[in-house]
mmCIF file with all atom_site columns, C-alpha atoms in Angstrom:
data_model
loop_
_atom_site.group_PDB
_atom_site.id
_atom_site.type_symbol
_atom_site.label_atom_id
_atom_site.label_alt_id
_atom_site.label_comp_id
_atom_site.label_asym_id
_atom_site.label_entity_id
_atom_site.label_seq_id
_atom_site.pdbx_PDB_ins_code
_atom_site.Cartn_x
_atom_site.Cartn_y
_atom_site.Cartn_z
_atom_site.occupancy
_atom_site.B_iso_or_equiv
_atom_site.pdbx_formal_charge
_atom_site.auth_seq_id
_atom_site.auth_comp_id
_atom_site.auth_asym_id
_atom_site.auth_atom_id
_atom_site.pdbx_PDB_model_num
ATOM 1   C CA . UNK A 1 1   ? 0.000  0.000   0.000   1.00 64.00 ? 1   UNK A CA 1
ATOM 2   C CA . UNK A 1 2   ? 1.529  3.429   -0.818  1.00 66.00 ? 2   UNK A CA 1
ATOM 3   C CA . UNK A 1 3   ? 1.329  6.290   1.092   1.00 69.00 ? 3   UNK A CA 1
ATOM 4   C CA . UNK A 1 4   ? 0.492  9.794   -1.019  1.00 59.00 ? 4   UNK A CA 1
ATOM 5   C CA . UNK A 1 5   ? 2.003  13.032  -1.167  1.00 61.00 ? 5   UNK A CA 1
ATOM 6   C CA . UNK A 1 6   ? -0.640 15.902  0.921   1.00 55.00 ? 6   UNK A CA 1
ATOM 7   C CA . UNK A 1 7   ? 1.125  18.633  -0.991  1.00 51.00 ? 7   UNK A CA 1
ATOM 8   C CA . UNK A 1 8   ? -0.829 19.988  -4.221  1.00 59.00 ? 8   UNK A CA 1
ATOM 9   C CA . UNK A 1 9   ? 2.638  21.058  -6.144  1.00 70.00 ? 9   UNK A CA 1
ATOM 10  C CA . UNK A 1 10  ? 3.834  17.584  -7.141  1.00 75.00 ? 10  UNK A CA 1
ATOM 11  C CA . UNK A 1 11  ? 7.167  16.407  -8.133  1.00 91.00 ? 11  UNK A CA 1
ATOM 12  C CA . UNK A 1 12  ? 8.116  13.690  -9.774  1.00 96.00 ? 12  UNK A CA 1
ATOM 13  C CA . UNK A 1 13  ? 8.076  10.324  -7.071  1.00 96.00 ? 13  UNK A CA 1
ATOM 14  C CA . UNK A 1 14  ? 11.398 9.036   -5.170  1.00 97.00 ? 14  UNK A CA 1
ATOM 15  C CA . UNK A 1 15  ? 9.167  5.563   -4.349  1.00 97.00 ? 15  UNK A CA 1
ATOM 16  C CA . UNK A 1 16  ? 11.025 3.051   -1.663  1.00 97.00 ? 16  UNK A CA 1
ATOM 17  C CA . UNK A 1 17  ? 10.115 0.127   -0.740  1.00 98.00 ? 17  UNK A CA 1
ATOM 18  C CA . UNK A 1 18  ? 10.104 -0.327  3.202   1.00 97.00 ? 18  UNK A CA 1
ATOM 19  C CA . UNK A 1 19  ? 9.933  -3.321  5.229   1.00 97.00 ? 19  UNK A CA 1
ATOM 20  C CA . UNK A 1 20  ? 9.986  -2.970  8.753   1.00 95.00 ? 20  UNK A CA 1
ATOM 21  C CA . UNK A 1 21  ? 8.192  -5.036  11.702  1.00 89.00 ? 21  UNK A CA 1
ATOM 22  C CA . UNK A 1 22  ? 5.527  -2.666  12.910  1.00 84.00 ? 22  UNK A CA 1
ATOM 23  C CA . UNK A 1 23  ? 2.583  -1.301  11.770  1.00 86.00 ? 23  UNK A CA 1
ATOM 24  C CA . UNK A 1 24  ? 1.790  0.671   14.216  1.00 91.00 ? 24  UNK A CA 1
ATOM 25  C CA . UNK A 1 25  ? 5.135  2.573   15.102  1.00 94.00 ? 25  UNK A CA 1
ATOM 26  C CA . UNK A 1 26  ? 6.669  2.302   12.278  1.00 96.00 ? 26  UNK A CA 1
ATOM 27  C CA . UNK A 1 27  ? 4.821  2.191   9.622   1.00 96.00 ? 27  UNK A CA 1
ATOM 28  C CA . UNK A 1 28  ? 2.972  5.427   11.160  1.00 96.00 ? 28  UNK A CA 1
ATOM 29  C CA . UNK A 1 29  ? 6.398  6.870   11.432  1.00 97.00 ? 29  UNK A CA 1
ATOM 30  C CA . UNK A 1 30  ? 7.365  6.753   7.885   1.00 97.00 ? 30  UNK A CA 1
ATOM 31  C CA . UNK A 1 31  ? 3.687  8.124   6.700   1.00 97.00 ? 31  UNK A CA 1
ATOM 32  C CA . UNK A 1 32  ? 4.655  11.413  9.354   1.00 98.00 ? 32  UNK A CA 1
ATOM 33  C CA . UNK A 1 33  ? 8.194  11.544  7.564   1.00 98.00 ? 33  UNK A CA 1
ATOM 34  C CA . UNK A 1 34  ? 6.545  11.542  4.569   1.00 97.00 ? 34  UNK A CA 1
ATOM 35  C CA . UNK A 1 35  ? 3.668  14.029  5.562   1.00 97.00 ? 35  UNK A CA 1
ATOM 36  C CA . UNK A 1 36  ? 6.134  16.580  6.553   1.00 97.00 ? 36  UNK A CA 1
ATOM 37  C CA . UNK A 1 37  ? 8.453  16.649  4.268   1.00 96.00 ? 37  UNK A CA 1
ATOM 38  C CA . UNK A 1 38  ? 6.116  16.524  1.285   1.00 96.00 ? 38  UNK A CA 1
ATOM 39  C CA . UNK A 1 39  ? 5.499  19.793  2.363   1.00 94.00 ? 39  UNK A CA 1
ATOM 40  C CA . UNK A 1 40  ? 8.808  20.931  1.839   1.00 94.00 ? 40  UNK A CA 1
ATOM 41  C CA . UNK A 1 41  ? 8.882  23.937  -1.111  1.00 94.00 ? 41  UNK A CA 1
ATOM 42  C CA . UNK A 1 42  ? 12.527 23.380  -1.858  1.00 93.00 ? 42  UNK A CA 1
ATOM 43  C CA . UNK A 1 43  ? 12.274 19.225  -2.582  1.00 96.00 ? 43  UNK A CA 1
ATOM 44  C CA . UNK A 1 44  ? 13.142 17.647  -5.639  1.00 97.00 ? 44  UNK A CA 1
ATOM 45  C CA . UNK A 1 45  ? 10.882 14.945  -5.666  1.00 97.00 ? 45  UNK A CA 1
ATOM 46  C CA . UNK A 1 46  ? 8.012  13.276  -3.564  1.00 97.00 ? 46  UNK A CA 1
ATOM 47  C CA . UNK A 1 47  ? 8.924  10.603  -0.983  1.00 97.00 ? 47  UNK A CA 1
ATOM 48  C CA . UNK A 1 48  ? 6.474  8.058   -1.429  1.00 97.00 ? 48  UNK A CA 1
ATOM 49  C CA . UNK A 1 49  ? 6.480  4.883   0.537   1.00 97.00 ? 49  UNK A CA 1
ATOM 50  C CA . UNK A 1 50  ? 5.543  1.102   -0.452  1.00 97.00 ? 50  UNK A CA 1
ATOM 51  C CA . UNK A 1 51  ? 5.193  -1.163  2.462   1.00 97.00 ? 51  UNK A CA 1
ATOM 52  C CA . UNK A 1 52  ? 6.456  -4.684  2.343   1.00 96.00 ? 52  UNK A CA 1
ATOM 53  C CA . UNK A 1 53  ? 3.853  -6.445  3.910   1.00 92.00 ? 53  UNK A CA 1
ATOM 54  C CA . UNK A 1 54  ? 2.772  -8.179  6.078   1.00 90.00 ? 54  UNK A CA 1
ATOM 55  C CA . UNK A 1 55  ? 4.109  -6.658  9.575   1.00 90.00 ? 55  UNK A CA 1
ATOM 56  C CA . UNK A 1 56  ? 5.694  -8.817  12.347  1.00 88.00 ? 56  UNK A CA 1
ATOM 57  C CA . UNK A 1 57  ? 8.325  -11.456 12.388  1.00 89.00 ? 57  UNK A CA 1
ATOM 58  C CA . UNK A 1 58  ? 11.936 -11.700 13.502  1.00 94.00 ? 58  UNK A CA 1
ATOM 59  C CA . UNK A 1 59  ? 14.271 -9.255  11.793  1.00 96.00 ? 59  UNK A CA 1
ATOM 60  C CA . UNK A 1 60  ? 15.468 -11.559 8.797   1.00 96.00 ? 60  UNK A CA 1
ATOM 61  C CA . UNK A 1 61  ? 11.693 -12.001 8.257   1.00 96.00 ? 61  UNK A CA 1
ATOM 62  C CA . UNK A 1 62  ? 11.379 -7.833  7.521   1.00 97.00 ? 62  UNK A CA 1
ATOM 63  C CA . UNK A 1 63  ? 14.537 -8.359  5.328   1.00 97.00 ? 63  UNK A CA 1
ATOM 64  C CA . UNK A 1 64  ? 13.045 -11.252 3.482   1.00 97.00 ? 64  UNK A CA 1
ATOM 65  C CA . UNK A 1 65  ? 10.133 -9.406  2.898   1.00 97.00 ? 65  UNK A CA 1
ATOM 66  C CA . UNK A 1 66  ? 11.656 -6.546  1.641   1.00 98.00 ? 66  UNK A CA 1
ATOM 67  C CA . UNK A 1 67  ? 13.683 -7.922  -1.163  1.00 97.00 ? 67  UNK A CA 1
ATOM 68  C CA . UNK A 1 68  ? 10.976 -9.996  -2.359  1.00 97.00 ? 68  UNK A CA 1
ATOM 69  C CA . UNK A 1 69  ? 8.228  -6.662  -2.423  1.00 97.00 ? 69  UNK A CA 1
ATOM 70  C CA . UNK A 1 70  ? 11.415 -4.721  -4.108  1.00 96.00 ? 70  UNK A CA 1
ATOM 71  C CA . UNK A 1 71  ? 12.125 -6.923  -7.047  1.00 95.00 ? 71  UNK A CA 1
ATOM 72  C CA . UNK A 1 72  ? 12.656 -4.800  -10.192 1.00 93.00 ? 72  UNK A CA 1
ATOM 73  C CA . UNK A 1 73  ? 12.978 -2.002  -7.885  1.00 93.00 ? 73  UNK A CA 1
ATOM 74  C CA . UNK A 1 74  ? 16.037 0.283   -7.088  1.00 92.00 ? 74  UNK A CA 1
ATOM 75  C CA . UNK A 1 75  ? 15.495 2.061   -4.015  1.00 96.00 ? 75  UNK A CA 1
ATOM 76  C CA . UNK A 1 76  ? 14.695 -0.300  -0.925  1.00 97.00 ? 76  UNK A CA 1
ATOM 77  C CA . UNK A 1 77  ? 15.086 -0.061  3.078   1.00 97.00 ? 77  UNK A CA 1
ATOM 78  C CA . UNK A 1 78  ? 14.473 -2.311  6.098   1.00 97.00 ? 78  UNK A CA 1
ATOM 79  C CA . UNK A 1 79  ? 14.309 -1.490  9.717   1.00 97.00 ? 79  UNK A CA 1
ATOM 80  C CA . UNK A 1 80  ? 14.021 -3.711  12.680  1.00 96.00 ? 80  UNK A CA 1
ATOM 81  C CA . UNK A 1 81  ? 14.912 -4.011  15.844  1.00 95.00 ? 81  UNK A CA 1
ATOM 82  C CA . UNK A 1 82  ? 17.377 -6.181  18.298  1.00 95.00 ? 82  UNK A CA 1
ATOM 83  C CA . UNK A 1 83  ? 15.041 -7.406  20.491  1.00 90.00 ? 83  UNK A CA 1
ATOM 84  C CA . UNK A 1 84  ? 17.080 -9.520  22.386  1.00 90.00 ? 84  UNK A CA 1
ATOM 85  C CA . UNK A 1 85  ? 17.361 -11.509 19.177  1.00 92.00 ? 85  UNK A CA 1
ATOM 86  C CA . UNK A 1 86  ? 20.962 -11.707 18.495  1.00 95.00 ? 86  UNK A CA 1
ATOM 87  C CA . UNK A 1 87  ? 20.882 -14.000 15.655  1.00 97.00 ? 87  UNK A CA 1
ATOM 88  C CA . UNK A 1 88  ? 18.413 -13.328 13.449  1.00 97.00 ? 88  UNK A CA 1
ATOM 89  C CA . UNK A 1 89  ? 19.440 -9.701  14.146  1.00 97.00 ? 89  UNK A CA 1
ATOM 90  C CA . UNK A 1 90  ? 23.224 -10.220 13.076  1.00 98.00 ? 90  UNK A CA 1
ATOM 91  C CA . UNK A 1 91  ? 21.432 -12.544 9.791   1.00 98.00 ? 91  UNK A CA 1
ATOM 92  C CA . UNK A 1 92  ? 19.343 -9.363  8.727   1.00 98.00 ? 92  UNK A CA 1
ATOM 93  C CA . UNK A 1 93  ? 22.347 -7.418  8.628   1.00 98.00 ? 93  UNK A CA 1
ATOM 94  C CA . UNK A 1 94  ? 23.747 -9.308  6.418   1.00 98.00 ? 94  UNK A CA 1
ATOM 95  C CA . UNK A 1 95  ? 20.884 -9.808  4.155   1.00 98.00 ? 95  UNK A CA 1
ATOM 96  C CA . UNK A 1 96  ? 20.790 -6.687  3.869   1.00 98.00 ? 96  UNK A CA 1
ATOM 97  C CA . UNK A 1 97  ? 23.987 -5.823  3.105   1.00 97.00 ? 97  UNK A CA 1
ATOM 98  C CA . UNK A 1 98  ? 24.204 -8.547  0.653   1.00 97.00 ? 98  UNK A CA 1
ATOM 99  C CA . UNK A 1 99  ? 21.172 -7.120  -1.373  1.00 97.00 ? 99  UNK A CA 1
ATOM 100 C CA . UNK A 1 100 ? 22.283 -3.915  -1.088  1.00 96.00 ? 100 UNK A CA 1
ATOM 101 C CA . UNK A 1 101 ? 19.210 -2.667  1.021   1.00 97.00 ? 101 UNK A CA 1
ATOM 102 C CA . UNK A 1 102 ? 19.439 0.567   3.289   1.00 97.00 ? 102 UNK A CA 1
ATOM 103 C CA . UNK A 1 103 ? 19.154 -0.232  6.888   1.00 97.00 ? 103 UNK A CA 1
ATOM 104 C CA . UNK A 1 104 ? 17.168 1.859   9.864   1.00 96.00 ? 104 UNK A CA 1
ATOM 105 C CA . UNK A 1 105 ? 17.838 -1.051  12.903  1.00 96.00 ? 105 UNK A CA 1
ATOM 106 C CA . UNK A 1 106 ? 17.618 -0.180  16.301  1.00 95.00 ? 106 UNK A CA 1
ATOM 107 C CA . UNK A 1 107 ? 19.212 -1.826  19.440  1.00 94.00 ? 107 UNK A CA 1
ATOM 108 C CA . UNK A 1 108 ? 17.216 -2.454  21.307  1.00 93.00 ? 108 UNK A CA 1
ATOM 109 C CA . UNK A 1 109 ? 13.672 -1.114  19.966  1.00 94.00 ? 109 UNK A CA 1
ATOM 110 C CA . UNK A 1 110 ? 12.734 1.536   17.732  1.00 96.00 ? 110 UNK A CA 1
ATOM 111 C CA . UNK A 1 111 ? 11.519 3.515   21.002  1.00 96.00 ? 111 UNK A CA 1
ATOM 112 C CA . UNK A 1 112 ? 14.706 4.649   20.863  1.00 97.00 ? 112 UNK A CA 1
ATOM 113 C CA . UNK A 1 113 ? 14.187 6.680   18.243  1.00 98.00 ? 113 UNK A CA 1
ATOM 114 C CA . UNK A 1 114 ? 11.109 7.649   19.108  1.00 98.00 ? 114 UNK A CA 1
ATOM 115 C CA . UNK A 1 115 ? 12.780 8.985   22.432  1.00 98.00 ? 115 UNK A CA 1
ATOM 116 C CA . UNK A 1 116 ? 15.368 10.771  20.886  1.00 98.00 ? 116 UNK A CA 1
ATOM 117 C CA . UNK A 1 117 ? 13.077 13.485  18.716  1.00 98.00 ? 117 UNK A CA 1
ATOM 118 C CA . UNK A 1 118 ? 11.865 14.871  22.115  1.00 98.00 ? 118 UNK A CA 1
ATOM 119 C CA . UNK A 1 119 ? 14.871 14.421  24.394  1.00 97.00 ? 119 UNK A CA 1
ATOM 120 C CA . UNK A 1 120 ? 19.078 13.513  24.721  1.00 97.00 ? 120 UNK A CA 1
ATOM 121 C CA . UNK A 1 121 ? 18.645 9.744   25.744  1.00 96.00 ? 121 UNK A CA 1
ATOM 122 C CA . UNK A 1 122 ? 21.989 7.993   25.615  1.00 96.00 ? 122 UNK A CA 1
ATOM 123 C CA . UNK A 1 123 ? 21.676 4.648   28.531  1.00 93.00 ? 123 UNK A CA 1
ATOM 124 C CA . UNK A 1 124 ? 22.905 1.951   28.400  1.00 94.00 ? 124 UNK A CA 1
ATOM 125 C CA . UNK A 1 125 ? 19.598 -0.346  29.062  1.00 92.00 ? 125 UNK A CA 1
ATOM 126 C CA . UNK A 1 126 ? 19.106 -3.632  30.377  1.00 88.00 ? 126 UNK A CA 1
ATOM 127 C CA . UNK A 1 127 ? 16.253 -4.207  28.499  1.00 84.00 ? 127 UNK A CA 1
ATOM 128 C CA . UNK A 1 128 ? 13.941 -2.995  25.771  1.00 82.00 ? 128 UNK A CA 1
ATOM 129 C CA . UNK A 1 129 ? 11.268 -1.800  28.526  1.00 86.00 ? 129 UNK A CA 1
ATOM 130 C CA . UNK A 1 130 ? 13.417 0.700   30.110  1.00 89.00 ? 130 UNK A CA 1
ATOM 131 C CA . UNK A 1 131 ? 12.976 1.945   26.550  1.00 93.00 ? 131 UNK A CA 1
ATOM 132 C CA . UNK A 1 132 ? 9.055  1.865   26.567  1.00 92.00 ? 132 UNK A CA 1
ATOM 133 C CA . UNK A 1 133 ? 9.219  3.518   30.031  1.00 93.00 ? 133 UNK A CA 1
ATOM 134 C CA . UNK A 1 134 ? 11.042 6.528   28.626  1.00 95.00 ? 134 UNK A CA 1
ATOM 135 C CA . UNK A 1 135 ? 8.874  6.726   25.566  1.00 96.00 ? 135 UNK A CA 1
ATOM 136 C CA . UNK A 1 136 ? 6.128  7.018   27.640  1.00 96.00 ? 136 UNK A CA 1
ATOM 137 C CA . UNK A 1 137 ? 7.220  9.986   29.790  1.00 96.00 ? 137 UNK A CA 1
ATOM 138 C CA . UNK A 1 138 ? 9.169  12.031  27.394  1.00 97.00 ? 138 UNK A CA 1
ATOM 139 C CA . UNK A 1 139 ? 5.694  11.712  24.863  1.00 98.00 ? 139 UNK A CA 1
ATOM 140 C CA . UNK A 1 140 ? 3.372  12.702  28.703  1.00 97.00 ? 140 UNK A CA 1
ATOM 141 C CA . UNK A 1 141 ? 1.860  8.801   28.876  1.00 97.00 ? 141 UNK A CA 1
ATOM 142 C CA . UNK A 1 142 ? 0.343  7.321   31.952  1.00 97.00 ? 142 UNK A CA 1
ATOM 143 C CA . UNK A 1 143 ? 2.567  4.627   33.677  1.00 94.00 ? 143 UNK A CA 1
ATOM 144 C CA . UNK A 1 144 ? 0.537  1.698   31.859  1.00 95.00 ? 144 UNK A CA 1
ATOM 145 C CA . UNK A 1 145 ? -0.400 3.084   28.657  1.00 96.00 ? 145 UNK A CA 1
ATOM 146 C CA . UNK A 1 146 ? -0.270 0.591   26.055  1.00 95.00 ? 146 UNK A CA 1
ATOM 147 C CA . UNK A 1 147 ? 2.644  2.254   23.648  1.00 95.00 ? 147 UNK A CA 1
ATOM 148 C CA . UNK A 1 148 ? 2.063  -0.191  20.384  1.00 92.00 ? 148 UNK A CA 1
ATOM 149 C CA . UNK A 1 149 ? -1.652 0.633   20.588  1.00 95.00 ? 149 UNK A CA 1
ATOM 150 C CA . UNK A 1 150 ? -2.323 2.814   16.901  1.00 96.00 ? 150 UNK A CA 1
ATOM 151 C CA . UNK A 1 151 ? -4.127 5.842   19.069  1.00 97.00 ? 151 UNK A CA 1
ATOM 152 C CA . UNK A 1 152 ? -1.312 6.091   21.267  1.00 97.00 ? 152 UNK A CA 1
ATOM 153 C CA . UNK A 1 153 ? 1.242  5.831   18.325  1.00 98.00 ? 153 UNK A CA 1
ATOM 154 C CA . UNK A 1 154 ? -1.341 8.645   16.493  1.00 97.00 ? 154 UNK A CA 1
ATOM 155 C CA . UNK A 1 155 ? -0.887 10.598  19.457  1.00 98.00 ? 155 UNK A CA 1
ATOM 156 C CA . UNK A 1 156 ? 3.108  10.726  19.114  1.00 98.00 ? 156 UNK A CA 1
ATOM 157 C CA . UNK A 1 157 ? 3.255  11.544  15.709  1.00 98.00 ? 157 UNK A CA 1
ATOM 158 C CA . UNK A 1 158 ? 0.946  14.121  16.340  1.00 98.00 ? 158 UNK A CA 1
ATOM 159 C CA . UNK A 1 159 ? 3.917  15.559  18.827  1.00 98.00 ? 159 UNK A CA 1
ATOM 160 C CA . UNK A 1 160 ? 6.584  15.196  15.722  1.00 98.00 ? 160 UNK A CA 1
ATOM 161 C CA . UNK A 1 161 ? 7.292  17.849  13.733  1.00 97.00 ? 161 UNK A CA 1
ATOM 162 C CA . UNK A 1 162 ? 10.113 18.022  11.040  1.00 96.00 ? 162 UNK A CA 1
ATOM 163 C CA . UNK A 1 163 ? 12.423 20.252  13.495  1.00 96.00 ? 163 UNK A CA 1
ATOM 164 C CA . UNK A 1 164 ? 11.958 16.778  15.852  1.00 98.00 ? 164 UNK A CA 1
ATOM 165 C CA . UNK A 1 165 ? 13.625 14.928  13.402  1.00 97.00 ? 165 UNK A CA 1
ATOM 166 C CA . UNK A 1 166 ? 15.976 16.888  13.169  1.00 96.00 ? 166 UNK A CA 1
ATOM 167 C CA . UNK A 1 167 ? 17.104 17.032  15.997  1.00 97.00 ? 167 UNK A CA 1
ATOM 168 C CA . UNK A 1 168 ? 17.091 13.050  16.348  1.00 98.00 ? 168 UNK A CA 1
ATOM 169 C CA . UNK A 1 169 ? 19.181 13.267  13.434  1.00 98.00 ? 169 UNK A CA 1
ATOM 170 C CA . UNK A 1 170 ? 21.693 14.956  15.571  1.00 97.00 ? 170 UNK A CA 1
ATOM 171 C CA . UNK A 1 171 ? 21.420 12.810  18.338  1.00 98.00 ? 171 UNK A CA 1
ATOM 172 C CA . UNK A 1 172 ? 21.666 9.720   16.092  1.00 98.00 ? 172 UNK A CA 1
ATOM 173 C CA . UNK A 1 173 ? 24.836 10.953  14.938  1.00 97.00 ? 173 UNK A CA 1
ATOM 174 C CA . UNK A 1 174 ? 26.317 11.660  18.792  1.00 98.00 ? 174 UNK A CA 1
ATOM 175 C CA . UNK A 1 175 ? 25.776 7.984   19.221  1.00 98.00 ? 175 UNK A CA 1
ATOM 176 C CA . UNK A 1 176 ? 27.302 6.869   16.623  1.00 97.00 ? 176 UNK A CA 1
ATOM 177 C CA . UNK A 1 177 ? 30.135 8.775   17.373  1.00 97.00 ? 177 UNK A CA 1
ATOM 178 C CA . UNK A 1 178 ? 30.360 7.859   21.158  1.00 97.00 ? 178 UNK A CA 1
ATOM 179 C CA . UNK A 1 179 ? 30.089 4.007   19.679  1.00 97.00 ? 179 UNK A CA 1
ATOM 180 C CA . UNK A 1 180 ? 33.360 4.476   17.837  1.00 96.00 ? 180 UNK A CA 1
ATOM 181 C CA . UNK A 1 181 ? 35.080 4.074   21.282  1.00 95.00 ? 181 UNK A CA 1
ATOM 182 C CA . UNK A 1 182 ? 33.669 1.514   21.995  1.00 96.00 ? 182 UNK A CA 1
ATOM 183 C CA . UNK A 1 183 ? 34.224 -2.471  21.128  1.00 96.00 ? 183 UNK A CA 1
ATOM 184 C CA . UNK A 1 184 ? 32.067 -3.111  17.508  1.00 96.00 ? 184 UNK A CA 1
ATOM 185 C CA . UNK A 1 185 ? 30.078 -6.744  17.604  1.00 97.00 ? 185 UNK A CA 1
ATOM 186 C CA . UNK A 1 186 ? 30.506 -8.239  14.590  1.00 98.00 ? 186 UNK A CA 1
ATOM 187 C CA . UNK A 1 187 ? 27.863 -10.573 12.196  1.00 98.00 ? 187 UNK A CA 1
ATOM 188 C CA . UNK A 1 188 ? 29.372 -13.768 10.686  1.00 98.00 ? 188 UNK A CA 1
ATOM 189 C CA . UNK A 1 189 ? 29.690 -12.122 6.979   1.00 98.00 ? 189 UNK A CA 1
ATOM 190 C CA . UNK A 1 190 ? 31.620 -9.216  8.939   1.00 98.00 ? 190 UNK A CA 1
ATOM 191 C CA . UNK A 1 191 ? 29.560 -6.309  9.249   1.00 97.00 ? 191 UNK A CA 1
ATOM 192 C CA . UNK A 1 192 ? 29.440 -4.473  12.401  1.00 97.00 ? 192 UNK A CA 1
ATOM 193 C CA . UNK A 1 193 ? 27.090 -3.198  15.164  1.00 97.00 ? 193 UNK A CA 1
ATOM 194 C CA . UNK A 1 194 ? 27.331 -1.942  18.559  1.00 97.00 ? 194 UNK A CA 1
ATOM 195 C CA . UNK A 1 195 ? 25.106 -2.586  22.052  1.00 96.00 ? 195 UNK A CA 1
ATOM 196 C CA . UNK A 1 196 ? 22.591 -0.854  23.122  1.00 95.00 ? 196 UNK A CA 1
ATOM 197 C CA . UNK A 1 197 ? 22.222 2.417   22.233  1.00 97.00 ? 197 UNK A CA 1
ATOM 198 C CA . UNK A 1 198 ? 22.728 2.112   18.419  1.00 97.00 ? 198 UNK A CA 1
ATOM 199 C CA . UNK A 1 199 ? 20.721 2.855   15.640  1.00 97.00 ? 199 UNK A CA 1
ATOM 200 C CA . UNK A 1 200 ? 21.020 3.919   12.052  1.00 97.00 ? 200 UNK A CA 1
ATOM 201 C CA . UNK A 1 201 ? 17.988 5.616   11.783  1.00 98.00 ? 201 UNK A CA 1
ATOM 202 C CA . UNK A 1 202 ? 19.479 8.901   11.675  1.00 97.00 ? 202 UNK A CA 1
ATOM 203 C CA . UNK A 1 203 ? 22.173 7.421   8.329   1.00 97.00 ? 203 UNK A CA 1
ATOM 204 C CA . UNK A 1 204 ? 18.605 6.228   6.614   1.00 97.00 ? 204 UNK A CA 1
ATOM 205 C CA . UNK A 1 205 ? 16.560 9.350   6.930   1.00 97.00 ? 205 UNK A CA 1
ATOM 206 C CA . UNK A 1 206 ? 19.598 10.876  5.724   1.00 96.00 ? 206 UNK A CA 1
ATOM 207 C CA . UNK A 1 207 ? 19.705 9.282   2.968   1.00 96.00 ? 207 UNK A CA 1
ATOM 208 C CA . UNK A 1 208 ? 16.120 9.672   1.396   1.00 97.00 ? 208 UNK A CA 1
ATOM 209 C CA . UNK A 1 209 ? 16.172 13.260  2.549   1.00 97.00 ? 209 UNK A CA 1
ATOM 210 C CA . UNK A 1 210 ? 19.249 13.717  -0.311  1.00 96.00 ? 210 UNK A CA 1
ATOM 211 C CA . UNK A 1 211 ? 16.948 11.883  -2.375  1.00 96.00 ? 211 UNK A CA 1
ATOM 212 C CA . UNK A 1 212 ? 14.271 14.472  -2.243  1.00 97.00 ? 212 UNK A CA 1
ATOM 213 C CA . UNK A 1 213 ? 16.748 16.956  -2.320  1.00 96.00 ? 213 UNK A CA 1
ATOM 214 C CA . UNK A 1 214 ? 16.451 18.095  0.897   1.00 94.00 ? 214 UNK A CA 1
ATOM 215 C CA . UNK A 1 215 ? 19.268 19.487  3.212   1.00 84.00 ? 215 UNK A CA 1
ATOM 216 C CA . UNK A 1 216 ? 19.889 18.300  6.955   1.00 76.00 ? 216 UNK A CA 1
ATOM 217 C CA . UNK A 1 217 ? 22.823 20.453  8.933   1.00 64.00 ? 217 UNK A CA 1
#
């Protein structure tokens, strides 16, 4: 399914396929990217997103789906999470890599993310709840609100504008560079990761932002 363009000036389409686990957070994530920076004067093109679907599954499973929904097709990006899920992780990577698909993983969740549009957020976690506790606060949730439920995630997106993602942007890249001191895990074709907190979200929005043309300092 495709997500549209709300601006009336069109350009012509930058169309990706996307695979990625939820369709609640992200999924809804990727239509508010899209949203906002569709209304950008100074783009080049549209961003227009088609889902690889279904949702769910272990990481390898998003990957999986991706190149299969992106045959034929140039432009193509996966994001999952760790998860606690070391090896299936480590074999998405690779897939990836090997098909020569963009990646937006998170370790551990993609409340990460999420957290850092709204606030500097760099713990080391146990777990992937300490995330969901965080999301909740920084986005004003109750203690047991249900943070996958599609209101809730409508409710957060409603709270992201494009000078959020910015921002996350530059937070992305602080962890990156605060990983390059420390020890790099690597997958069994080679490719590297770090513990918790990593993420290249930040490196994929990049990316299809200089797609559309558009410029993040």
């Amino acid at each position: 399914m495709l997500n549209r363009p709300n601006s009336n000036k069109r350009r012509p389409q930058f169309l990706c396929i996307i695979g990625c686990e939820g369709q609640n957070q992200e999924r809804m994530y990727f239509d508010k990217v899209a949203e906002l920076v569709n209304c950008i004067e100074e783009r080049t093109h549209d961003l227009v997103f088609d889902y690889a679907e279904p949702y769910g599954g272990d990481p390898k499973c998003v990957v999986e789906r991706t190149i299969e929904k992106s045959i034929g097709k140039e432009n193509k990006v996966s994001v999952f999470d760790y998860d606690g899920k070391k090896e299936k992780y480590e074999e998405a990577i690779d897939l990836a890599k090997e098909n020569k698909i963009e990646l937006g993983y998170s370790n551990y969740s993609f409340d990460l993310w999420l957290i850092l549009h709204k606030e500097d957020y760099f713990e080391v976690v146990q777990n992937q709840n300490d995330y969901a506790d965080k999301l909740r606060q920084v986005y004003g949730f109750s203690a047991d609100t249900k943070i996958k439920k599609q209101e809730i995630v409508r409710k957060m997106m409603d709270q992201i504008e494009l000078s959020d993602i910015k921002i996350a942007i530059q937070r992305g890249k602080k962890i990156s560079k605060d990983n390059q001191d420390k020890v790099q895990n690597k997958t069994p074709e080679g490719n590297g990761y770090y513990n918790n907190p990593d993420t290249q979200m930040h490196i994929l929005l990049q990316f299809l932002f200089a797609k559309i043309g558009i410029k993040i300092e």
